[in-house]
C-alpha cells in the first residue's frame, strides 16, 4: 500500500506534509503535491498533518484515480522537502468540490 494525495490538496498546497515525511517522497506540481507510491513507507505520519485532510491511505475505497495521479506525476515533478508559502487563497479553496476538473495543472512546481 501507499498513502496518496487527493483532490483536497489542489490550490490549498499547505505543505505541512513535506516537513514530517521521513523518506522525502513528496513531489511538487504547480498547485498540488503527490506522493511517490514506490518510495512511501506507509508510516502514516503525514496524514494528520494536512489541514485540508488531503492525504489518504490507498486502502480506502475509490482512490484508484488518485493513486494513478500520484504515480504518474511523482515521476515528472521535482522533489520537495521544505515547506514553502501556501497560495494566498488556500483557505478559500479548502473544501471546494470538483477541483481536479477545474484546476488541476500538470505543470511542475519549483521543488526544494
Ligand atoms: Fe511519507 Fe510516511 Fe506520508 Fe508515506 S505515509 S508520504 S512515508 S510521511
Ligand atoms: Fe497538500 Fe495537505 Fe500537503 S494540502 S501540500 S497534502 S499538507
GROMACS .gro file of N, CA, C and O and ligand atoms in nm:
model
  463
    1UNK      N    1   0.084  -0.120   0.000
    1UNK     CA    2   0.000   0.000   0.000
    1UNK      C    3   0.087   0.125   0.000
    1UNK      O    4   0.209   0.117   0.008
    2UNK      N    5   0.022   0.236  -0.012
    2UNK     CA    6   0.089   0.365  -0.004
    2UNK      C    7  -0.013   0.468   0.044
    2UNK      O    8  -0.133   0.439   0.049
    3UNK      N    9   0.034   0.583   0.078
    3UNK     CA   10  -0.056   0.695   0.102
    3UNK      C   11  -0.059   0.778  -0.026
    3UNK      O   12   0.039   0.779  -0.102
    4UNK      N   13  -0.172   0.845  -0.049
    4UNK     CA   14  -0.186   0.926  -0.170
    4UNK      C   15  -0.238   1.064  -0.135
    4UNK      O   16  -0.315   1.081  -0.039
    5UNK      N   17  -0.198   1.162  -0.216
    5UNK     CA   18  -0.253   1.297  -0.203
    5UNK      C   19  -0.374   1.305  -0.295
    5UNK      O   20  -0.368   1.261  -0.410
    6UNK      N   21  -0.483   1.360  -0.245
    6UNK     CA   22  -0.608   1.363  -0.321
    6UNK      C   23  -0.648   1.507  -0.355
    6UNK      O   24  -0.577   1.603  -0.326
    7UNK      N   25  -0.765   1.516  -0.416
    7UNK     CA   26  -0.816   1.643  -0.471
    7UNK      C   27  -0.811   1.761  -0.374
    7UNK      O   28  -0.790   1.875  -0.414
    8UNK      N   29  -0.831   1.734  -0.246
    8UNK     CA   30  -0.837   1.844  -0.148
    8UNK      C   31  -0.709   1.927  -0.144
    8UNK      O   32  -0.709   2.042  -0.100
    9UNK      N   33  -0.600   1.869  -0.193
    9UNK     CA   34  -0.472   1.943  -0.193
    9UNK      C   35  -0.468   2.054  -0.298
    9UNK      O   36  -0.399   2.154  -0.280
   10UNK      N   37  -0.544   2.034  -0.406
   10UNK     CA   38  -0.533   2.126  -0.521
   10UNK      C   39  -0.564   2.270  -0.479
   10UNK      O   40  -0.670   2.299  -0.424
   11UNK      N   41  -0.470   2.358  -0.505
   11UNK     CA   42  -0.474   2.501  -0.474
   11UNK      C   43  -0.484   2.532  -0.324
   11UNK      O   44  -0.506   2.647  -0.286
   12UNK      N   45  -0.471   2.430  -0.240
   12UNK     CA   46  -0.453   2.455  -0.095
   12UNK      C   47  -0.303   2.446  -0.067
   12UNK      O   48  -0.243   2.538  -0.016
   13UNK      N   49  -0.245   2.332  -0.105
   13UNK     CA   50  -0.099   2.315  -0.105
   13UNK      C   51  -0.033   2.377   0.019
   13UNK      O   52   0.054   2.462   0.009
   14UNK      N   53  -0.078   2.328   0.135
   14UNK     CA   54  -0.026   2.382   0.261
   14UNK      C   55   0.119   2.341   0.289
   14UNK      O   56   0.192   2.409   0.360
   15UNK      N   57   0.155   2.222   0.242
   15UNK     CA   58   0.294   2.172   0.252
   15UNK      C   59   0.341   2.134   0.392
   15UNK      O   60   0.460   2.111   0.411
   16UNK      N   61   0.252   2.127   0.490
   16UNK     CA   62   0.291   2.075   0.623
   16UNK      C   63   0.339   1.931   0.611
   16UNK      O   64   0.424   1.886   0.688
   17UNK      N   65   0.285   1.860   0.513
   17UNK     CA   66   0.317   1.718   0.493
   17UNK      C   67   0.466   1.693   0.468
   17UNK      O   68   0.522   1.596   0.518
   18UNK      N   69   0.528   1.779   0.389
   18UNK     CA   70   0.666   1.751   0.350
   18UNK      C   71   0.763   1.760   0.467
   18UNK      O   72   0.869   1.698   0.466
   19UNK      N   73   0.723   1.835   0.568
   19UNK     CA   74   0.812   1.856   0.683
   19UNK      C   75   0.827   1.731   0.768
   19UNK      O   76   0.925   1.717   0.842
   20UNK      N   77   0.730   1.642   0.761
   20UNK     CA   78   0.731   1.526   0.851
   20UNK      C   79   0.768   1.394   0.783
   20UNK      O   80   0.792   1.295   0.852
   21UNK      N   81   0.770   1.391   0.652
   21UNK     CA   82   0.794   1.263   0.582
   21UNK      C   83   0.939   1.216   0.604
   21UNK      O   84   1.033   1.286   0.566
   22UNK      N   85   0.958   1.097   0.662
   22UNK     CA   86   1.093   1.051   0.692
   22UNK      C   87   1.173   1.009   0.568
   22UNK      O   88   1.295   0.994   0.576
   23UNK      N   89   1.105   0.988   0.456
   23UNK     CA   90   1.177   0.943   0.337
   23UNK      C   91   1.169   1.044   0.221
   23UNK      O   92   1.210   1.012   0.108
   24UNK      N   93   1.117   1.163   0.249
   24UNK     CA   94   1.114   1.271   0.149
   24UNK      C   95   1.056   1.226   0.015
   24UNK      O   96   1.117   1.243  -0.090
   25UNK      N   97   0.935   1.172   0.021
   25UNK     CA   98   0.877   1.118  -0.103
   25UNK      C   99   0.763   1.202  -0.160
   25UNK      O  100   0.679   1.150  -0.233
   26UNK      N  101   0.764   1.334  -0.127
   26UNK     CA  102   0.665   1.424  -0.187
   26UNK      C  103   0.725   1.493  -0.309
   26UNK      O  104   0.844   1.529  -0.311
   27UNK      N  105   0.640   1.514  -0.410
   27UNK     CA  106   0.682   1.578  -0.536
   27UNK      C  107   0.586   1.692  -0.566
   27UNK      O  108   0.465   1.681  -0.539
   28UNK      N  109   0.641   1.801  -0.620
   28UNK     CA  110   0.565   1.925  -0.628
   28UNK      C  111   0.518   1.961  -0.768
   28UNK      O  112   0.599   1.984  -0.860
   29UNK      N  113   0.385   1.972  -0.783
   29UNK     CA  114   0.327   2.029  -0.903
   29UNK      C  115   0.300   2.176  -0.883
   29UNK      O  116   0.321   2.231  -0.775
   30UNK      N  117   0.249   2.239  -0.988
   30UNK     CA  118   0.221   2.383  -0.980
   30UNK      C  119   0.124   2.415  -0.867
   30UNK      O  120   0.142   2.514  -0.796
   31UNK      N  121   0.019   2.333  -0.851
   31UNK     CA  122  -0.077   2.367  -0.745
   31UNK      C  123  -0.119   2.250  -0.654
   31UNK      O  124  -0.217   2.262  -0.581
   32UNK      N  125  -0.043   2.141  -0.657
   32UNK     CA  126  -0.064   2.033  -0.558
   32UNK      C  127   0.064   1.950  -0.546
   32UNK      O  128   0.155   1.964  -0.627
   33UNK      N  129   0.068   1.867  -0.445
   33UNK     CA  130   0.178   1.773  -0.429
   33UNK      C  131   0.127   1.632  -0.453
   33UNK      O  132   0.007   1.606  -0.444
   34UNK      N  133   0.220   1.540  -0.480
   34UNK     CA  134   0.186   1.398  -0.487
   34UNK      C  135   0.291   1.320  -0.408
   34UNK      O  136   0.401   1.371  -0.380
   35UNK      N  137   0.256   1.196  -0.376
   35UNK     CA  138   0.346   1.104  -0.306
   35UNK      C  139   0.391   0.997  -0.404
   35UNK      O  140   0.309   0.942  -0.479
   36UNK      N  141   0.520   0.966  -0.404
   36UNK     CA  142   0.571   0.857  -0.489
   36UNK      C  143   0.534   0.724  -0.424
   36UNK      O  144   0.584   0.692  -0.316
   37UNK      N  145   0.446   0.647  -0.488
   37UNK     CA  146   0.397   0.525  -0.423
   37UNK      C  147   0.503   0.420  -0.396
   37UNK      O  148   0.488   0.340  -0.305
   38UNK      N  149   0.610   0.421  -0.473
   38UNK     CA  150   0.716   0.321  -0.451
   38UNK      C  151   0.815   0.364  -0.343
   38UNK      O  152   0.894   0.283  -0.294
   39UNK      N  153   0.811   0.491  -0.306
   39UNK     CA  154   0.904   0.542  -0.205
   39UNK      C  155   0.839   0.553  -0.066
   39UNK      O  156   0.906   0.548   0.036
   40UNK      N  157   0.707   0.573  -0.065
   40UNK     CA  158   0.633   0.587   0.062
   40UNK      C  159   0.645   0.458   0.143
   40UNK      O  160   0.624   0.348   0.089
   41UNK      N  161   0.679   0.470   0.271
   41UNK     CA  162   0.693   0.352   0.357
   41UNK      C  163   0.570   0.330   0.445
   41UNK      O  164   0.574   0.254   0.541
   42UNK      N  165   0.461   0.401   0.411
   42UNK     CA  166   0.332   0.378   0.477
   42UNK      C  167   0.335   0.407   0.627
   42UNK      O  168   0.264   0.341   0.704
   43UNK      N  169   0.413   0.503   0.667
   43UNK     CA  170   0.423   0.531   0.811
   43UNK      C  171   0.300   0.604   0.864
   43UNK      O  172   0.270   0.598   0.983
   44UNK      N  173   0.230   0.677   0.775
   44UNK     CA  174   0.107   0.745   0.815
   44UNK      C  175   0.127   0.877   0.888
   44UNK      O  176   0.030   0.941   0.926
   45UNK      N  177   0.250   0.919   0.906
   45UNK     CA  178   0.277   1.041   0.983
   45UNK      C  179   0.220   1.166   0.916
   45UNK      O  180   0.175   1.259   0.982
   46UNK      N  181   0.220   1.168   0.784
   46UNK     CA  182   0.174   1.288   0.713
   46UNK      C  183   0.023   1.307   0.718
   46UNK      O  184  -0.026   1.420   0.710
   47UNK      N  185  -0.052   1.199   0.729
   47UNK     CA  186  -0.197   1.208   0.716
   47UNK      C  187  -0.260   1.311   0.810
   47UNK      O  188  -0.335   1.398   0.765
   48UNK      N  189  -0.231   1.307   0.940
   48UNK     CA  190  -0.295   1.405   1.030
   48UNK      C  191  -0.236   1.546   1.021
   48UNK      O  192  -0.293   1.640   1.075
   49UNK      N  193  -0.124   1.561   0.952
   49UNK     CA  194  -0.060   1.692   0.941
   49UNK      C  195  -0.127   1.782   0.839
   49UNK      O  196  -0.111   1.904   0.842
   50UNK      N  197  -0.201   1.724   0.745
   50UNK     CA  198  -0.259   1.804   0.637
   50UNK      C  199  -0.385   1.875   0.683
   50UNK      O  200  -0.486   1.810   0.714
   51UNK      N  201  -0.386   2.010   0.684
   51UNK     CA  202  -0.504   2.084   0.729
   51UNK      C  203  -0.626   2.062   0.639
   51UNK      O  204  -0.739   2.079   0.683
   52UNK      N  205  -0.601   2.024   0.513
   52UNK     CA  206  -0.711   2.003   0.418
   52UNK      C  207  -0.759   1.858   0.417
   52UNK      O  208  -0.850   1.823   0.341
   53UNK      N  209  -0.697   1.773   0.498
   53UNK     CA  210  -0.730   1.630   0.501
   53UNK      C  211  -0.721   1.568   0.361
   53UNK      O  212  -0.808   1.492   0.319
   54UNK      N  213  -0.616   1.603   0.290
   54UNK     CA  214  -0.600   1.558   0.152
   54UNK      C  215  -0.527   1.425   0.141
   54UNK      O  216  -0.527   1.364   0.034
   55UNK      N  217  -0.462   1.380   0.249
   55UNK     CA  218  -0.379   1.259   0.240
   55UNK      C  219  -0.456   1.139   0.295
   55UNK      O  220  -0.507   1.144   0.407
   56UNK      N  221  -0.464   1.035   0.213
   56UNK     CA  222  -0.540   0.915   0.250
   56UNK      C  223  -0.457   0.789   0.222
   56UNK      O  224  -0.380   0.786   0.126
   57UNK      N  225  -0.480   0.684   0.302
   57UNK     CA  226  -0.419   0.554   0.268
   57UNK      C  227  -0.494   0.495   0.148
   57UNK      O  228  -0.616   0.510   0.138
   58UNK      N  229  -0.422   0.431   0.058
   58UNK     CA  230  -0.489   0.380  -0.063
   58UNK      C  231  -0.575   0.258  -0.035
   58UNK      O  232  -0.635   0.202  -0.126
   59UNK      N  233  -0.583   0.219   0.092
   59UNK     CA  234  -0.675   0.111   0.129
   59UNK      C  235  -0.818   0.163   0.140
   59UNK      O  236  -0.912   0.084   0.144
   60UNK      N  237  -0.836   0.295   0.141
   60UNK     CA  238  -0.972   0.350   0.140
   60UNK      C  239  -1.033   0.329   0.002
   60UNK      O  240  -0.961   0.329  -0.098
   61UNK      N  241  -1.168   0.314  -0.007
   61UNK     CA  242  -1.229   0.287  -0.137
   61UNK      C  243  -1.221   0.406  -0.233
   61UNK      O  244  -1.211   0.521  -0.191
   62UNK      N  245  -1.226   0.376  -0.360
   62UNK     CA  246  -1.237   0.477  -0.468
   62UNK      C  247  -1.119   0.572  -0.480
   62UNK      O  248  -1.136   0.689  -0.515
   63UNK      N  249  -1.003   0.525  -0.447
   63UNK     CA  250  -0.886   0.612  -0.461
   63UNK      C  251  -0.798   0.572  -0.580
   63UNK      O  252  -0.688   0.623  -0.595
   64UNK      N  253  -0.847   0.484  -0.666
   64UNK     CA  254  -0.766   0.438  -0.779
   64UNK      C  255  -0.720   0.555  -0.866
   64UNK      O  256  -0.605   0.561  -0.910
   65UNK      N  257  -0.813   0.647  -0.892
   65UNK     CA  258  -0.778   0.763  -0.975
   65UNK      C  259  -0.661   0.839  -0.915
   65UNK      O  260  -0.567   0.878  -0.984
   66UNK      N  261  -0.665   0.855  -0.783
   66UNK     CA  262  -0.561   0.936  -0.718
   66UNK      C  263  -0.430   0.861  -0.707
   66UNK      O  264  -0.323   0.921  -0.714
   67UNK      N  265  -0.439   0.730  -0.695
   67UNK     CA  266  -0.316   0.651  -0.699
   67UNK      C  267  -0.248   0.669  -0.835
   67UNK      O  268  -0.127   0.686  -0.843
   68UNK      N  269  -0.328   0.671  -0.940
   68UNK     CA  270  -0.274   0.693  -1.074
   68UNK      C  271  -0.210   0.830  -1.088
   68UNK      O  272  -0.101   0.844  -1.145
   69UNK      N  273  -0.278   0.933  -1.038
   69UNK     CA  274  -0.225   1.070  -1.046
   69UNK      C  275  -0.093   1.080  -0.967
   69UNK      O  276   0.006   1.137  -1.015
   70UNK      N  277  -0.090   1.022  -0.848
   70UNK     CA  278   0.032   1.028  -0.767
   70UNK      C  279   0.146   0.955  -0.836
   70UNK      O  280   0.259   1.005  -0.846
   71UNK      N  281   0.119   0.835  -0.887
   71UNK     CA  282   0.225   0.756  -0.951
   71UNK      C  283   0.278   0.825  -1.076
   71UNK      O  284   0.399   0.829  -1.099
   72UNK      N  285   0.188   0.882  -1.155
   72UNK     CA  286   0.228   0.943  -1.281
   72UNK      C  287   0.310   1.071  -1.258
   72UNK      O  288   0.417   1.089  -1.315
   73UNK      N  289   0.260   1.157  -1.171
   73UNK     CA  290   0.326   1.288  -1.158
   73UNK      C  291   0.446   1.286  -1.063
   73UNK      O  292   0.533   1.372  -1.074
   74UNK      N  293   0.454   1.185  -0.977
   74UNK     CA  294   0.576   1.172  -0.896
   74UNK      C  295   0.698   1.147  -0.984
   74UNK      O  296   0.810   1.179  -0.948
   75UNK      N  297   0.673   1.091  -1.104
   75UNK     CA  298   0.783   1.065  -1.197
   75UNK      C  299   0.825   1.192  -1.272
   75UNK      O  300   0.934   1.200  -1.324
   76UNK      N  301   0.733   1.288  -1.278
   76UNK     CA  302   0.757   1.406  -1.362
   76UNK      C  303   0.792   1.532  -1.284
   76UNK      O  304   0.858   1.621  -1.336
   77UNK      N  305   0.743   1.542  -1.161
   77UNK     CA  306   0.759   1.666  -1.084
   77UNK      C  307   0.882   1.658  -0.993
   77UNK      O  308   0.925   1.549  -0.954
   78UNK      N  309   0.937   1.774  -0.953
   78UNK     CA  310   1.055   1.774  -0.867
   78UNK      C  311   1.023   1.741  -0.721
   78UNK      O  312   0.912   1.766  -0.673
   79UNK      N  313   1.121   1.686  -0.654
   79UNK     CA  314   1.108   1.651  -0.513
   79UNK      C  315   1.095   1.779  -0.429
   79UNK      O  316   1.154   1.881  -0.461
   80UNK      N  317   1.016   1.772  -0.321
   80UNK     CA  318   1.003   1.886  -0.229
   80UNK      C  319   1.019   1.837  -0.086
   80UNK      O  320   0.955   1.739  -0.045
   81UNK      N  321   1.107   1.902  -0.012
   81UNK     CA  322   1.133   1.859   0.126
   81UNK      C  323   1.114   1.974   0.226
   81UNK      O  324   1.119   1.950   0.346
   82UNK      N  325   1.097   2.095   0.174
   82UNK     CA  326   1.081   2.209   0.265
   82UNK      C  327   0.951   2.281   0.236
   82UNK      O  328   0.918   2.308   0.120
   83UNK      N  329   0.881   2.315   0.344
   83UNK     CA  330   0.753   2.386   0.331
   83UNK      C  331   0.777   2.526   0.276
   83UNK      O  332   0.864   2.598   0.323
   84UNK      N  333   0.700   2.561   0.173
   84UNK     CA  334   0.706   2.696   0.118
   84UNK      C  335   0.582   2.775   0.158
   84UNK      O  336   0.512   2.737   0.252
   85UNK      N  337   0.557   2.881   0.086
   85UNK     CA  338   0.442   2.968   0.115
   85UNK      C  339   0.319   2.912   0.043
   85UNK      O  340   0.319   2.900  -0.079
   86UNK      N  341   0.212   2.877   0.118
   86UNK     CA  342   0.091   2.827   0.051
   86UNK      C  343   0.028   2.939  -0.034
   86UNK      O  344   0.057   3.056  -0.012
   87UNK      N  345  -0.060   2.903  -0.128
   87UNK     CA  346  -0.128   3.005  -0.208
   87UNK      C  347  -0.205   3.101  -0.118
   87UNK      O  348  -0.257   3.062  -0.014
   88UNK      N  349  -0.214   3.228  -0.160
   88UNK     CA  350  -0.281   3.330  -0.079
   88UNK      C  351  -0.428   3.296  -0.054
   88UNK      O  352  -0.484   3.331   0.050
   89UNK      N  353  -0.491   3.226  -0.150
   89UNK     CA  354  -0.634   3.194  -0.135
   89UNK      C  355  -0.656   3.048  -0.093
   89UNK      O  356  -0.762   2.991  -0.117
   90UNK      N  357  -0.555   2.990  -0.028
   90UNK     CA  358  -0.564   2.848   0.012
   90UNK      C  359  -0.689   2.820   0.097
   90UNK      O  360  -0.759   2.721   0.075
   91UNK      N  361  -0.718   2.908   0.192
   91UNK     CA  362  -0.833   2.884   0.281
   91UNK      C  363  -0.965   2.888   0.204
   91UNK      O  364  -1.057   2.813   0.232
   92UNK      N  365  -0.974   2.977   0.104
   92UNK     CA  366  -1.097   2.983   0.023
   92UNK      C  367  -1.114   2.858  -0.063
   92UNK      O  368  -1.227   2.817  -0.091
   93UNK      N  369  -1.003   2.799  -0.103
   93UNK     CA  370  -1.011   2.680  -0.187
   93UNK      C  371  -1.035   2.553  -0.106
   93UNK      O  372  -1.076   2.450  -0.161
   94UNK      N  373  -1.011   2.561   0.024
   94UNK     CA  374  -1.023   2.444   0.112
   94UNK      C  375  -1.168   2.394   0.114
   94UNK      O  376  -1.259   2.471   0.143
   95UNK      N  377  -1.187   2.268   0.078
   95UNK     CA  378  -1.320   2.208   0.085
   95UNK      C  379  -1.403   2.223  -0.041
   95UNK      O  380  -1.514   2.171  -0.048
   96UNK      N  381  -1.355   2.296  -0.141
   96UNK     CA  382  -1.431   2.309  -0.265
   96UNK      C  383  -1.436   2.176  -0.340
   96UNK      O  384  -1.345   2.094  -0.326
   97UNK      N  385  -1.539   2.158  -0.420
   97UNK     CA  386  -1.553   2.033  -0.495
   97UNK      C  387  -1.508   2.051  -0.640
   97UNK      O  388  -1.491   2.164  -0.687
   98UNK      N  389  -1.491   1.939  -0.707
   98UNK     CA  390  -1.453   1.937  -0.850
   98UNK      C  391  -1.325   2.014  -0.878
   98UNK      O  392  -1.309   2.074  -0.985
   99UNK      N  393  -1.234   2.013  -0.783
   99UNK     CA  394  -1.111   2.090  -0.804
   99UNK      C  395  -1.024   2.027  -0.912
   99UNK      O  396  -0.951   2.098  -0.981
  100UNK      N  397  -1.030   1.895  -0.925
  100UNK     CA  398  -0.948   1.832  -1.029
  100UNK      C  399  -0.991   1.883  -1.167
  100UNK      O  400  -0.908   1.928  -1.246
  101UNK      N  401  -1.120   1.876  -1.195
  101UNK     CA  402  -1.170   1.919  -1.325
  101UNK      C  403  -1.145   2.068  -1.349
  101UNK      O  404  -1.112   2.110  -1.459
  102UNK      N  405  -1.158   2.146  -1.246
  102UNK     CA  406  -1.147   2.293  -1.263
  102UNK      C  407  -1.004   2.343  -1.263
  102UNK      O  408  -0.970   2.436  -1.336
  103UNK      N  409  -0.921   2.282  -1.178
  103UNK     CA  410  -0.792   2.349  -1.151
  103UNK      C  411  -0.667   2.264  -1.164
  103UNK      O  412  -0.557   2.317  -1.151
  104UNK      N  413  -0.680   2.132  -1.185
  104UNK     CA  414  -0.558   2.051  -1.186
  104UNK      C  415  -0.462   2.102  -1.293
  104UNK      O  416  -0.502   2.129  -1.407
  105UNK      N  417  -0.336   2.113  -1.258
  105UNK     CA  418  -0.234   2.154  -1.354
  105UNK      C  419  -0.126   2.046  -1.360
  105UNK      O  420  -0.073   2.005  -1.257
  106UNK      N  421  -0.092   2.000  -1.481
  106UNK     CA  422   0.015   1.901  -1.495
  106UNK      C  423   0.154   1.965  -1.489
  106UNK      O  424   0.254   1.894  -1.494
  107UNK      N  425   0.159   2.098  -1.478
  107UNK     CA  426   0.290   2.165  -1.477
  107UNK      C  427   0.364   2.138  -1.347
  107UNK      O  428   0.302   2.129  -1.240
  108UNK      N  429   0.495   2.128  -1.353
  108UNK     CA  430   0.573   2.105  -1.231
  108UNK      C  431   0.581   2.230  -1.143
  108UNK      O  432   0.568   2.342  -1.193
  109UNK      N  433   0.603   2.208  -1.014
  109UNK     CA  434   0.636   2.318  -0.925
  109UNK      C  435   0.786   2.339  -0.926
  109UNK      O  436   0.858   2.282  -1.009
  110UNK      N  437   0.834   2.419  -0.832
  110UNK     CA  438   0.976   2.450  -0.833
  110UNK      C  439   1.060   2.353  -0.752
  110UNK      O  440   1.182   2.345  -0.768
  111UNK      N  441   0.996   2.275  -0.661
  111UNK     CA  442   1.071   2.180  -0.580
  111UNK      C  443   1.157   2.248  -0.475
  111UNK      O  444   1.171   2.369  -0.473
  112UNK      N  445   1.210   2.169  -0.382
  112UNK     CA  446   1.303   2.226  -0.280
  112UNK      C  447   1.382   2.114  -0.216
  112UNK      O  448   1.344   1.998  -0.223
  113LIG    FE1  449   0.599   0.999   0.386
  113LIG    FE2  450   0.500   0.836   0.573
  113LIG    FE3  451   0.340   1.004   0.443
  113LIG    FE4  452   0.440   0.796   0.314
  113LIG     S1  453   0.296   0.788   0.486
  113LIG     S2  454   0.430   1.005   0.237
  113LIG     S3  455   0.644   0.779   0.409
  113LIG     S4  456   0.508   1.061   0.582
  114LIG    FE1  457  -0.138   1.929   0.011
  114LIG    FE2  458  -0.206   1.887   0.259
  114LIG    FE3  459   0.043   1.860   0.189
  114LIG     S1  460  -0.288   2.046   0.127
  114LIG     S2  461   0.064   2.007   0.025
  114LIG     S3  462  -0.126   1.738   0.114
  114LIG     S4  463  -0.029   1.946   0.379
   0.00000   0.00000   0.00000
